[in-house]
Amino acid sequence: WYTHFTWMIKQEHAHFKKTSLFQALLMGRKLTNHSQG
């Protein structure tokens, strides 16, 4: 159970990293679009 729990946490952390990076990219794109427009 414990190993499964830690594995789940690792998976969640990796997913969070991916999503936060995606959010940052989206925000950066919005900012550049705004400054250009």
C-alpha atoms as a printed R data frame, in Angstrom:
   type eleno elety resid chain resno      x      y       z
1  ATOM     1    CA   TRP     A     1  0.000  0.000   0.000
2  ATOM     2    CA   TYR     A     2  2.746  2.398   0.961
3  ATOM     3    CA   THR     A     3  4.655  1.945  -2.280
4  ATOM     4    CA   HIS     A     4  1.472  2.389  -4.271
5  ATOM     5    CA   PHE     A     5  0.731  5.567  -2.333
6  ATOM     6    CA   THR     A     6  4.166  7.043  -3.038
7  ATOM     7    CA   TRP     A     7  3.852  6.031  -6.695
8  ATOM     8    CA   MET     A     8  0.544  7.881  -6.893
9  ATOM     9    CA   ILE     A     9  2.118 10.961  -5.339
10 ATOM    10    CA   LYS     A    10  4.959 10.797  -7.841
11 ATOM    11    CA   GLN     A    11  2.505 10.516 -10.709
12 ATOM    12    CA   GLU     A    12  0.496 13.450  -9.392
13 ATOM    13    CA   HIS     A    13  3.643 15.529  -8.997
14 ATOM    14    CA   ALA     A    14  4.753 14.801 -12.554
15 ATOM    15    CA   HIS     A    15  1.290 15.666 -13.840
16 ATOM    16    CA   PHE     A    16  1.293 18.897 -11.840
17 ATOM    17    CA   LYS     A    17  4.681 19.831 -13.268
18 ATOM    18    CA   LYS     A    18  3.412 19.244 -16.796
19 ATOM    19    CA   THR     A    19  0.229 21.241 -16.255
20 ATOM    20    CA   SER     A    20  2.031 24.131 -14.558
21 ATOM    21    CA   LEU     A    21  4.506 24.268 -17.439
22 ATOM    22    CA   PHE     A    22  1.594 24.233 -19.879
23 ATOM    23    CA   GLN     A    23 -0.101 27.036 -17.937
24 ATOM    24    CA   ALA     A    24  3.105 29.084 -17.988
25 ATOM    25    CA   LEU     A    25  3.387 28.613 -21.739
26 ATOM    26    CA   LEU     A    26 -0.217 29.687 -22.212
27 ATOM    27    CA   MET     A    27  0.276 32.725 -19.997
28 ATOM    28    CA   GLY     A    28  3.458 33.693 -21.845
29 ATOM    29    CA   ARG     A    29  1.672 33.379 -25.174
30 ATOM    30    CA   LYS     A    30 -1.173 35.546 -23.926
31 ATOM    31    CA   LEU     A    31  1.257 38.180 -22.670
32 ATOM    32    CA   THR     A    32  3.167 38.308 -25.953
33 ATOM    33    CA   ASN     A    33 -0.065 38.453 -27.941
34 ATOM    34    CA   HIS     A    34 -1.320 41.268 -25.745
35 ATOM    35    CA   SER     A    35  1.854 43.331 -26.114
36 ATOM    36    CA   GLN     A    36  1.887 42.787 -29.873
37 ATOM    37    CA   GLY     A    37 -1.776 43.583 -30.388
